[in-house]
């Protein structure tokens, strides 16, 4: 994985992680707004200026550096009230930025939505072809996707697994080594870690132990996909709590079945 791709993914995780923390601070209910305004420098400062004058709102406008999407949490706002303010925000931007054509997605929330739901909201705003404000509902989320973190230093293997697992309906993220994976797991909270044992930095059983020691409400399942075929290694992995062990070269169909068995 290139450094630029790794950086972008790390920025995305930080963006949604910070946004989740912001939402959790307002358990009494809030509105969540995502905004995208293509090719308009100064959008963020204009949005922050607008937010600063909202009654009862003291919040920072968050920006996903990898996509340019902005997010605002509006504590105490009903959907109707937030929708009205979103219309005013749209007018505010169009009056101050030449040719501004903001795309806005809005939802009322009582508890922190999943990272996947927030990503869907952000993408709805970024990819919208309509200037109408989109009200995001439960119907938009569809079925919740399981998240799989792929950990392998071989770029070709990562790309193959990413494409195949995405086609199977999973949300995926990649890590090139154990250290990067240990940083991503608590932030991204994958349902399953699919990992090689031969990794840079930290590998093998120590890497497995570190995953299991992370302070997480729902620790991920662990499936080893490795070139190591030594019986003792396989036995030690299962004794350490690994959910499945697959050796390379592997059958993609068999791997699909084993992942489904672990997740369901």
PDB file of C-alpha atoms in Angstrom:
ATOM      1  CA  UNK A   1       0.000   0.000   0.000  1.00  0.00           C
ATOM      2  CA  UNK A   2       1.409   3.400  -0.930  1.00  0.00           C
ATOM      3  CA  UNK A   3       2.101   5.923   1.819  1.00  0.00           C
ATOM      4  CA  UNK A   4      -0.466   8.299   0.327  1.00  0.00           C
ATOM      5  CA  UNK A   5      -3.235   5.673   0.406  1.00  0.00           C
ATOM      6  CA  UNK A   6      -2.311   4.706   3.959  1.00  0.00           C
ATOM      7  CA  UNK A   7      -2.382   8.376   4.995  1.00  0.00           C
ATOM      8  CA  UNK A   8      -5.788   8.955   3.403  1.00  0.00           C
ATOM      9  CA  UNK A   9      -7.282   5.944   5.144  1.00  0.00           C
ATOM     10  CA  UNK A  10      -5.778   6.992   8.447  1.00  0.00           C
ATOM     11  CA  UNK A  11      -7.234  10.469   7.996  1.00  0.00           C
ATOM     12  CA  UNK A  12     -10.665   8.969   7.276  1.00  0.00           C
ATOM     13  CA  UNK A  13     -10.524   6.835  10.424  1.00  0.00           C
ATOM     14  CA  UNK A  14      -9.494   9.890  12.496  1.00  0.00           C
ATOM     15  CA  UNK A  15     -12.317  11.955  10.977  1.00  0.00           C
ATOM     16  CA  UNK A  16     -15.023   9.416  11.804  1.00  0.00           C
ATOM     17  CA  UNK A  17     -13.466   8.667  15.179  1.00  0.00           C
ATOM     18  CA  UNK A  18     -13.561  12.353  16.149  1.00  0.00           C
ATOM     19  CA  UNK A  19     -17.090  12.647  14.794  1.00  0.00           C
ATOM     20  CA  UNK A  20     -18.236   9.672  16.854  1.00  0.00           C
ATOM     21  CA  UNK A  21     -16.759  11.240  20.001  1.00  0.00           C
ATOM     22  CA  UNK A  22     -18.583  14.488  19.221  1.00  0.00           C
ATOM     23  CA  UNK A  23     -21.905  12.657  18.795  1.00  0.00           C
ATOM     24  CA  UNK A  24     -21.457  10.685  22.029  1.00  0.00           C
ATOM     25  CA  UNK A  25     -21.168  13.933  23.970  1.00  0.00           C
ATOM     26  CA  UNK A  26     -24.810  14.690  23.119  1.00  0.00           C
ATOM     27  CA  UNK A  27     -26.791  11.639  24.214  1.00  0.00           C
ATOM     28  CA  UNK A  28     -30.012  13.672  24.544  1.00  0.00           C
ATOM     29  CA  UNK A  29     -30.311  13.831  20.782  1.00  0.00           C
ATOM     30  CA  UNK A  30     -28.841  15.865  17.972  1.00  0.00           C
ATOM     31  CA  UNK A  31     -28.866  16.444  14.252  1.00  0.00           C
ATOM     32  CA  UNK A  32     -25.926  15.341  12.132  1.00  0.00           C
ATOM     33  CA  UNK A  33     -25.136  17.229   8.936  1.00  0.00           C
ATOM     34  CA  UNK A  34     -22.694  16.328   6.162  1.00  0.00           C
ATOM     35  CA  UNK A  35     -21.831  18.874   3.492  1.00  0.00           C
ATOM     36  CA  UNK A  36     -19.790  18.715   0.300  1.00  0.00           C
ATOM     37  CA  UNK A  37     -19.025  21.721  -1.898  1.00  0.00           C
ATOM     38  CA  UNK A  38     -16.746  20.763  -4.767  1.00  0.00           C
ATOM     39  CA  UNK A  39     -13.978  23.113  -5.798  1.00  0.00           C
ATOM     40  CA  UNK A  40     -14.802  25.843  -3.291  1.00  0.00           C
ATOM     41  CA  UNK A  41     -11.897  26.958  -1.089  1.00  0.00           C
ATOM     42  CA  UNK A  42     -13.103  28.714   2.006  1.00  0.00           C
ATOM     43  CA  UNK A  43     -16.140  26.470   2.467  1.00  0.00           C
ATOM     44  CA  UNK A  44     -15.005  25.210   5.870  1.00  0.00           C
ATOM     45  CA  UNK A  45     -14.500  28.699   7.319  1.00  0.00           C
ATOM     46  CA  UNK A  46     -17.888  29.835   5.964  1.00  0.00           C
ATOM     47  CA  UNK A  47     -19.626  26.826   7.518  1.00  0.00           C
ATOM     48  CA  UNK A  48     -17.859  27.405  10.840  1.00  0.00           C
ATOM     49  CA  UNK A  49     -18.926  31.062  10.741  1.00  0.00           C
ATOM     50  CA  UNK A  50     -22.525  29.980  10.251  1.00  0.00           C
ATOM     51  CA  UNK A  51     -22.375  27.339  12.996  1.00  0.00           C
ATOM     52  CA  UNK A  52     -20.894  29.827  15.468  1.00  0.00           C
ATOM     53  CA  UNK A  53     -24.062  31.907  15.368  1.00  0.00           C
ATOM     54  CA  UNK A  54     -26.452  28.991  15.985  1.00  0.00           C
ATOM     55  CA  UNK A  55     -28.139  29.187  19.404  1.00  0.00           C
ATOM     56  CA  UNK A  56     -26.893  26.609  21.884  1.00  0.00           C
ATOM     57  CA  UNK A  57     -24.344  25.114  19.489  1.00  0.00           C
ATOM     58  CA  UNK A  58     -20.685  25.088  20.435  1.00  0.00           C
ATOM     59  CA  UNK A  59     -19.084  22.657  18.044  1.00  0.00           C
ATOM     60  CA  UNK A  60     -16.219  22.375  15.596  1.00  0.00           C
ATOM     61  CA  UNK A  61     -16.761  21.778  11.907  1.00  0.00           C
ATOM     62  CA  UNK A  62     -14.905  18.559  11.117  1.00  0.00           C
ATOM     63  CA  UNK A  63     -13.307  17.906   7.739  1.00  0.00           C
ATOM     64  CA  UNK A  64     -12.388  14.624   6.071  1.00  0.00           C
ATOM     65  CA  UNK A  65      -9.108  15.614   4.409  1.00  0.00           C
ATOM     66  CA  UNK A  66      -9.253  12.669   2.004  1.00  0.00           C
ATOM     67  CA  UNK A  67     -12.646  13.607   0.483  1.00  0.00           C
ATOM     68  CA  UNK A  68     -13.313  17.220   1.471  1.00  0.00           C
ATOM     69  CA  UNK A  69     -16.592  16.317   3.175  1.00  0.00           C
ATOM     70  CA  UNK A  70     -17.523  18.481   6.178  1.00  0.00           C
ATOM     71  CA  UNK A  71     -19.530  17.310   9.197  1.00  0.00           C
ATOM     72  CA  UNK A  72     -21.395  19.247  11.884  1.00  0.00           C
ATOM     73  CA  UNK A  73     -23.123  17.922  15.012  1.00  0.00           C
ATOM     74  CA  UNK A  74     -26.090  20.088  16.065  1.00  0.00           C
ATOM     75  CA  UNK A  75     -27.006  19.140  19.668  1.00  0.00           C
ATOM     76  CA  UNK A  76     -30.620  19.527  20.741  1.00  0.00           C
ATOM     77  CA  UNK A  77     -31.891  20.176  17.204  1.00  0.00           C
ATOM     78  CA  UNK A  78     -34.952  18.317  15.914  1.00  0.00           C
ATOM     79  CA  UNK A  79     -34.940  17.215  12.293  1.00  0.00           C
ATOM     80  CA  UNK A  80     -37.293  20.055  11.290  1.00  0.00           C
ATOM     81  CA  UNK A  81     -35.191  22.691  13.040  1.00  0.00           C
ATOM     82  CA  UNK A  82     -31.971  21.300  11.576  1.00  0.00           C
ATOM     83  CA  UNK A  83     -33.517  21.185   8.098  1.00  0.00           C
ATOM     84  CA  UNK A  84     -34.433  24.867   8.354  1.00  0.00           C
ATOM     85  CA  UNK A  85     -30.886  25.749   9.439  1.00  0.00           C
ATOM     86  CA  UNK A  86     -29.476  23.621   6.605  1.00  0.00           C
ATOM     87  CA  UNK A  87     -31.493  25.705   4.128  1.00  0.00           C
ATOM     88  CA  UNK A  88     -30.113  28.888   5.693  1.00  0.00           C
ATOM     89  CA  UNK A  89     -26.585  27.425   5.556  1.00  0.00           C
ATOM     90  CA  UNK A  90     -27.017  26.674   1.882  1.00  0.00           C
ATOM     91  CA  UNK A  91     -28.086  30.276   1.230  1.00  0.00           C
ATOM     92  CA  UNK A  92     -25.181  31.511   3.376  1.00  0.00           C
ATOM     93  CA  UNK A  93     -22.654  29.616   1.257  1.00  0.00           C
ATOM     94  CA  UNK A  94     -24.201  30.642  -2.053  1.00  0.00           C
ATOM     95  CA  UNK A  95     -24.141  34.299  -1.043  1.00  0.00           C
ATOM     96  CA  UNK A  96     -20.468  34.232  -0.028  1.00  0.00           C
ATOM     97  CA  UNK A  97     -18.829  31.747  -2.395  1.00  0.00           C
ATOM     98  CA  UNK A  98     -19.020  32.273  -6.127  1.00  0.00           C
ATOM     99  CA  UNK A  99     -20.799  29.402  -7.916  1.00  0.00           C
ATOM    100  CA  UNK A 100     -21.144  27.412  -4.685  1.00  0.00           C
ATOM    101  CA  UNK A 101     -23.447  24.414  -5.096  1.00  0.00           C
ATOM    102  CA  UNK A 102     -23.403  22.608  -1.724  1.00  0.00           C
ATOM    103  CA  UNK A 103     -24.697  19.074  -1.310  1.00  0.00           C
ATOM    104  CA  UNK A 104     -26.135  18.354   2.142  1.00  0.00           C
ATOM    105  CA  UNK A 105     -27.218  15.172   3.916  1.00  0.00           C
ATOM    106  CA  UNK A 106     -29.026  15.449   7.237  1.00  0.00           C
ATOM    107  CA  UNK A 107     -30.216  13.032   9.937  1.00  0.00           C
ATOM    108  CA  UNK A 108     -31.720  13.176  13.425  1.00  0.00           C
ATOM    109  CA  UNK A 109     -29.893  10.885  15.866  1.00  0.00           C
ATOM    110  CA  UNK A 110     -30.511   9.682  19.417  1.00  0.00           C
ATOM    111  CA  UNK A 111     -27.283   7.685  19.723  1.00  0.00           C
ATOM    112  CA  UNK A 112     -23.996   7.475  17.881  1.00  0.00           C
ATOM    113  CA  UNK A 113     -24.499   5.836  14.463  1.00  0.00           C
ATOM    114  CA  UNK A 114     -22.026   3.229  13.290  1.00  0.00           C
ATOM    115  CA  UNK A 115     -18.961   4.320  11.359  1.00  0.00           C
ATOM    116  CA  UNK A 116     -20.420   2.598   8.294  1.00  0.00           C
ATOM    117  CA  UNK A 117     -23.646   4.636   8.570  1.00  0.00           C
ATOM    118  CA  UNK A 118     -21.694   7.875   8.912  1.00  0.00           C
ATOM    119  CA  UNK A 119     -19.624   6.949   5.861  1.00  0.00           C
ATOM    120  CA  UNK A 120     -22.819   6.303   3.915  1.00  0.00           C
ATOM    121  CA  UNK A 121     -24.146   9.714   4.925  1.00  0.00           C
ATOM    122  CA  UNK A 122     -20.913  11.408   3.880  1.00  0.00           C
ATOM    123  CA  UNK A 123     -20.867   9.600   0.540  1.00  0.00           C
ATOM    124  CA  UNK A 124     -24.528  10.472  -0.043  1.00  0.00           C
ATOM    125  CA  UNK A 125     -23.602  14.140   0.261  1.00  0.00           C
ATOM    126  CA  UNK A 126     -20.417  13.857  -1.813  1.00  0.00           C
ATOM    127  CA  UNK A 127     -21.963  11.876  -4.675  1.00  0.00           C
ATOM    128  CA  UNK A 128     -25.377  13.552  -4.781  1.00  0.00           C
ATOM    129  CA  UNK A 129     -26.472  14.900  -8.163  1.00  0.00           C
ATOM    130  CA  UNK A 130     -29.329  16.875  -6.610  1.00  0.00           C
ATOM    131  CA  UNK A 131     -29.062  20.207  -4.817  1.00  0.00           C
ATOM    132  CA  UNK A 132     -31.992  19.243  -2.583  1.00  0.00           C
ATOM    133  CA  UNK A 133     -31.116  18.528   1.051  1.00  0.00           C
ATOM    134  CA  UNK A 134     -31.186  14.760   1.555  1.00  0.00           C
ATOM    135  CA  UNK A 135     -32.853  13.476   4.729  1.00  0.00           C
ATOM    136  CA  UNK A 136     -31.028  10.299   5.687  1.00  0.00           C
ATOM    137  CA  UNK A 137     -33.247   7.554   7.165  1.00  0.00           C
ATOM    138  CA  UNK A 138     -32.861   3.949   8.298  1.00  0.00           C
ATOM    139  CA  UNK A 139     -33.955   2.785   4.849  1.00  0.00           C
ATOM    140  CA  UNK A 140     -30.802   4.345   3.415  1.00  0.00           C
ATOM    141  CA  UNK A 141     -28.516   2.174   5.520  1.00  0.00           C
ATOM    142  CA  UNK A 142     -29.658  -1.177   4.141  1.00  0.00           C
ATOM    143  CA  UNK A 143     -28.110  -4.210   5.791  1.00  0.00           C
ATOM    144  CA  UNK A 144     -25.154  -3.569   8.021  1.00  0.00           C
ATOM    145  CA  UNK A 145     -21.881  -4.615   6.408  1.00  0.00           C
ATOM    146  CA  UNK A 146     -19.378  -6.636   8.378  1.00  0.00           C
ATOM    147  CA  UNK A 147     -15.947  -4.995   8.470  1.00  0.00           C
ATOM    148  CA  UNK A 148     -12.801  -6.973   7.672  1.00  0.00           C
ATOM    149  CA  UNK A 149      -9.267  -5.690   8.192  1.00  0.00           C
ATOM    150  CA  UNK A 150      -6.799  -7.322   5.780  1.00  0.00           C
ATOM    151  CA  UNK A 151      -3.251  -7.505   7.140  1.00  0.00           C
ATOM    152  CA  UNK A 152      -0.578  -8.685   4.698  1.00  0.00           C
ATOM    153  CA  UNK A 153       2.711  -7.226   3.479  1.00  0.00           C
ATOM    154  CA  UNK A 154       2.101  -8.640  -0.025  1.00  0.00           C
ATOM    155  CA  UNK A 155       0.357  -5.946  -2.084  1.00  0.00           C
ATOM    156  CA  UNK A 156      -1.006  -8.432  -4.641  1.00  0.00           C
ATOM    157  CA  UNK A 157      -2.605 -10.552  -1.897  1.00  0.00           C
ATOM    158  CA  UNK A 158      -4.151  -7.493  -0.246  1.00  0.00           C
ATOM    159  CA  UNK A 159      -5.614  -6.268  -3.529  1.00  0.00           C
ATOM    160  CA  UNK A 160      -7.041  -9.696  -4.407  1.00  0.00           C
ATOM    161  CA  UNK A 161      -8.638 -10.095  -0.976  1.00  0.00           C
ATOM    162  CA  UNK A 162      -9.969  -6.534  -0.971  1.00  0.00           C
ATOM    163  CA  UNK A 163     -11.685  -6.999  -4.344  1.00  0.00           C
ATOM    164  CA  UNK A 164     -13.092 -10.423  -3.505  1.00  0.00           C
ATOM    165  CA  UNK A 165     -14.355  -9.479  -0.031  1.00  0.00           C
ATOM    166  CA  UNK A 166     -15.914  -6.263  -1.323  1.00  0.00           C
ATOM    167  CA  UNK A 167     -17.755  -8.324  -3.955  1.00  0.00           C
ATOM    168  CA  UNK A 168     -19.009 -10.519  -1.102  1.00  0.00           C
ATOM    169  CA  UNK A 169     -20.577  -7.456   0.524  1.00  0.00           C
ATOM    170  CA  UNK A 170     -17.965  -6.747   3.216  1.00  0.00           C
ATOM    171  CA  UNK A 171     -16.433  -3.394   4.063  1.00  0.00           C
ATOM    172  CA  UNK A 172     -12.647  -3.711   3.980  1.00  0.00           C
ATOM    173  CA  UNK A 173      -9.574  -1.834   5.106  1.00  0.00           C
ATOM    174  CA  UNK A 174      -5.930  -2.816   4.577  1.00  0.00           C
ATOM    175  CA  UNK A 175      -2.843  -2.729   6.780  1.00  0.00           C
ATOM    176  CA  UNK A 176       0.633  -3.486   5.487  1.00  0.00           C
ATOM    177  CA  UNK A 177       2.084  -4.619   8.836  1.00  0.00           C
ATOM    178  CA  UNK A 178       1.212  -5.505  12.414  1.00  0.00           C
ATOM    179  CA  UNK A 179       1.960  -2.077  13.860  1.00  0.00           C
ATOM    180  CA  UNK A 180      -0.364  -0.330  11.422  1.00  0.00           C
ATOM    181  CA  UNK A 181      -3.047  -2.943  12.121  1.00  0.00           C
ATOM    182  CA  UNK A 182      -2.830  -2.451  15.895  1.00  0.00           C
ATOM    183  CA  UNK A 183      -3.314   1.280  15.386  1.00  0.00           C
ATOM    184  CA  UNK A 184      -6.328   0.821  13.081  1.00  0.00           C
ATOM    185  CA  UNK A 185      -8.232  -1.893  14.975  1.00  0.00           C
ATOM    186  CA  UNK A 186      -9.405   0.208  17.987  1.00  0.00           C
ATOM    187  CA  UNK A 187     -10.326   3.127  15.712  1.00  0.00           C
ATOM    188  CA  UNK A 188     -12.072   1.237  12.903  1.00  0.00           C
ATOM    189  CA  UNK A 189     -13.442  -1.636  15.031  1.00  0.00           C
ATOM    190  CA  UNK A 190     -13.437  -4.426  12.436  1.00  0.00           C
ATOM    191  CA  UNK A 191     -15.602  -7.490  12.948  1.00  0.00           C
ATOM    192  CA  UNK A 192     -12.806  -9.737  11.704  1.00  0.00           C
ATOM    193  CA  UNK A 193      -9.051  -9.475  11.177  1.00  0.00           C
ATOM    194  CA  UNK A 194      -7.725 -11.566   8.279  1.00  0.00           C
ATOM    195  CA  UNK A 195      -3.993 -11.702   8.780  1.00  0.00           C
ATOM    196  CA  UNK A 196      -0.735 -13.191   7.618  1.00  0.00           C
ATOM    197  CA  UNK A 197       1.686 -14.241  10.381  1.00  0.00           C
ATOM    198  CA  UNK A 198       4.811 -13.099   8.523  1.00  0.00           C
ATOM    199  CA  UNK A 199       4.668  -9.327   9.046  1.00  0.00           C
ATOM    200  CA  UNK A 200       7.060  -6.437   9.570  1.00  0.00           C
ATOM    201  CA  UNK A 201       7.443  -4.853  12.996  1.00  0.00           C
ATOM    202  CA  UNK A 202       5.422  -7.361  14.985  1.00  0.00           C
ATOM    203  CA  UNK A 203       4.212 -10.704  13.708  1.00  0.00           C
ATOM    204  CA  UNK A 204       3.073 -14.210  14.611  1.00  0.00           C
ATOM    205  CA  UNK A 205       1.746 -15.019  18.057  1.00  0.00           C
ATOM    206  CA  UNK A 206       2.867 -11.710  19.642  1.00  0.00           C
ATOM    207  CA  UNK A 207       0.698  -9.897  17.079  1.00  0.00           C
ATOM    208  CA  UNK A 208      -2.283 -12.158  17.912  1.00  0.00           C
ATOM    209  CA  UNK A 209      -1.796 -11.531  21.643  1.00  0.00           C
ATOM    210  CA  UNK A 210      -1.643  -7.761  21.106  1.00  0.00           C
ATOM    211  CA  UNK A 211      -4.962  -7.822  19.224  1.00  0.00           C
ATOM    212  CA  UNK A 212      -6.591  -9.707  22.081  1.00  0.00           C
ATOM    213  CA  UNK A 213      -5.195  -7.282  24.664  1.00  0.00           C
ATOM    214  CA  UNK A 214      -6.754  -4.235  23.000  1.00  0.00           C
ATOM    215  CA  UNK A 215      -9.400  -2.503  25.117  1.00  0.00           C
ATOM    216  CA  UNK A 216     -12.461  -3.085  22.928  1.00  0.00           C
ATOM    217  CA  UNK A 217     -16.110  -3.750  23.709  1.00  0.00           C
ATOM    218  CA  UNK A 218     -16.372  -6.215  20.813  1.00  0.00           C
ATOM    219  CA  UNK A 219     -12.956  -7.752  19.986  1.00  0.00           C
ATOM    220  CA  UNK A 220     -12.635  -8.857  16.353  1.00  0.00           C
ATOM    221  CA  UNK A 221     -12.610 -12.457  15.206  1.00  0.00           C
ATOM    222  CA  UNK A 222      -9.179 -13.523  13.940  1.00  0.00           C
ATOM    223  CA  UNK A 223      -8.581 -15.639  10.857  1.00  0.00           C
ATOM    224  CA  UNK A 224      -4.971 -16.449   9.972  1.00  0.00           C
ATOM    225  CA  UNK A 225      -4.164 -16.692   6.258  1.00  0.00           C
ATOM    226  CA  UNK A 226      -0.513 -17.634   6.024  1.00  0.00           C
ATOM    227  CA  UNK A 227       2.253 -19.543   4.301  1.00  0.00           C
ATOM    228  CA  UNK A 228       3.241 -21.125   7.627  1.00  0.00           C
ATOM    229  CA  UNK A 229       2.265 -24.795   7.683  1.00  0.00           C
ATOM    230  CA  UNK A 230       4.113 -25.971  10.815  1.00  0.00           C
ATOM    231  CA  UNK A 231       1.773 -28.028  13.009  1.00  0.00           C
ATOM    232  CA  UNK A 232       3.109 -26.489  16.196  1.00  0.00           C
ATOM    233  CA  UNK A 233       2.383 -22.964  14.904  1.00  0.00           C
ATOM    234  CA  UNK A 234      -1.159 -23.946  13.905  1.00  0.00           C
ATOM    235  CA  UNK A 235      -1.767 -25.519  17.308  1.00  0.00           C
ATOM    236  CA  UNK A 236      -0.382 -22.481  19.158  1.00  0.00           C
ATOM    237  CA  UNK A 237      -2.615 -20.137  17.152  1.00  0.00           C
ATOM    238  CA  UNK A 238      -5.776 -22.047  18.053  1.00  0.00           C
ATOM    239  CA  UNK A 239      -4.668 -22.248  21.696  1.00  0.00           C
ATOM    240  CA  UNK A 240      -4.237 -18.469  21.584  1.00  0.00           C
ATOM    241  CA  UNK A 241      -7.847 -17.965  20.520  1.00  0.00           C
ATOM    242  CA  UNK A 242      -7.573 -17.699  16.729  1.00  0.00           C
ATOM    243  CA  UNK A 243     -10.948 -18.507  15.146  1.00  0.00           C
ATOM    244  CA  UNK A 244      -9.615 -20.179  11.993  1.00  0.00           C
ATOM    245  CA  UNK A 245      -6.368 -20.943  10.213  1.00  0.00           C
ATOM    246  CA  UNK A 246      -5.995 -21.122   6.422  1.00  0.00           C
ATOM    247  CA  UNK A 247      -2.749 -21.881   4.594  1.00  0.00           C
ATOM    248  CA  UNK A 248      -1.565 -20.448   1.278  1.00  0.00           C
ATOM    249  CA  UNK A 249      -2.113 -21.214  -1.535  1.00  0.00           C
ATOM    250  CA  UNK A 250      -5.789 -21.193  -0.633  1.00  0.00           C
ATOM    251  CA  UNK A 251      -9.168 -21.772  -2.219  1.00  0.00           C
ATOM    252  CA  UNK A 252     -11.073 -18.463  -2.408  1.00  0.00           C
ATOM    253  CA  UNK A 253     -14.380 -20.340  -2.133  1.00  0.00           C
ATOM    254  CA  UNK A 254     -13.218 -22.151   1.008  1.00  0.00           C
ATOM    255  CA  UNK A 255     -11.941 -18.884   2.495  1.00  0.00           C
ATOM    256  CA  UNK A 256     -15.342 -17.264   1.831  1.00  0.00           C
ATOM    257  CA  UNK A 257     -17.061 -20.102   3.691  1.00  0.00           C
ATOM    258  CA  UNK A 258     -14.727 -19.924   6.661  1.00  0.00           C
ATOM    259  CA  UNK A 259     -15.136 -16.170   6.999  1.00  0.00           C
ATOM    260  CA  UNK A 260     -18.932 -16.511   6.871  1.00  0.00           C
ATOM    261  CA  UNK A 261     -18.780 -19.193   9.557  1.00  0.00           C
ATOM    262  CA  UNK A 262     -16.733 -16.933  11.833  1.00  0.00           C
ATOM    263  CA  UNK A 263     -18.983 -13.923  11.348  1.00  0.00           C
ATOM    264  CA  UNK A 264     -22.307 -15.722  11.669  1.00  0.00           C
TER     265      UNK A 264
END
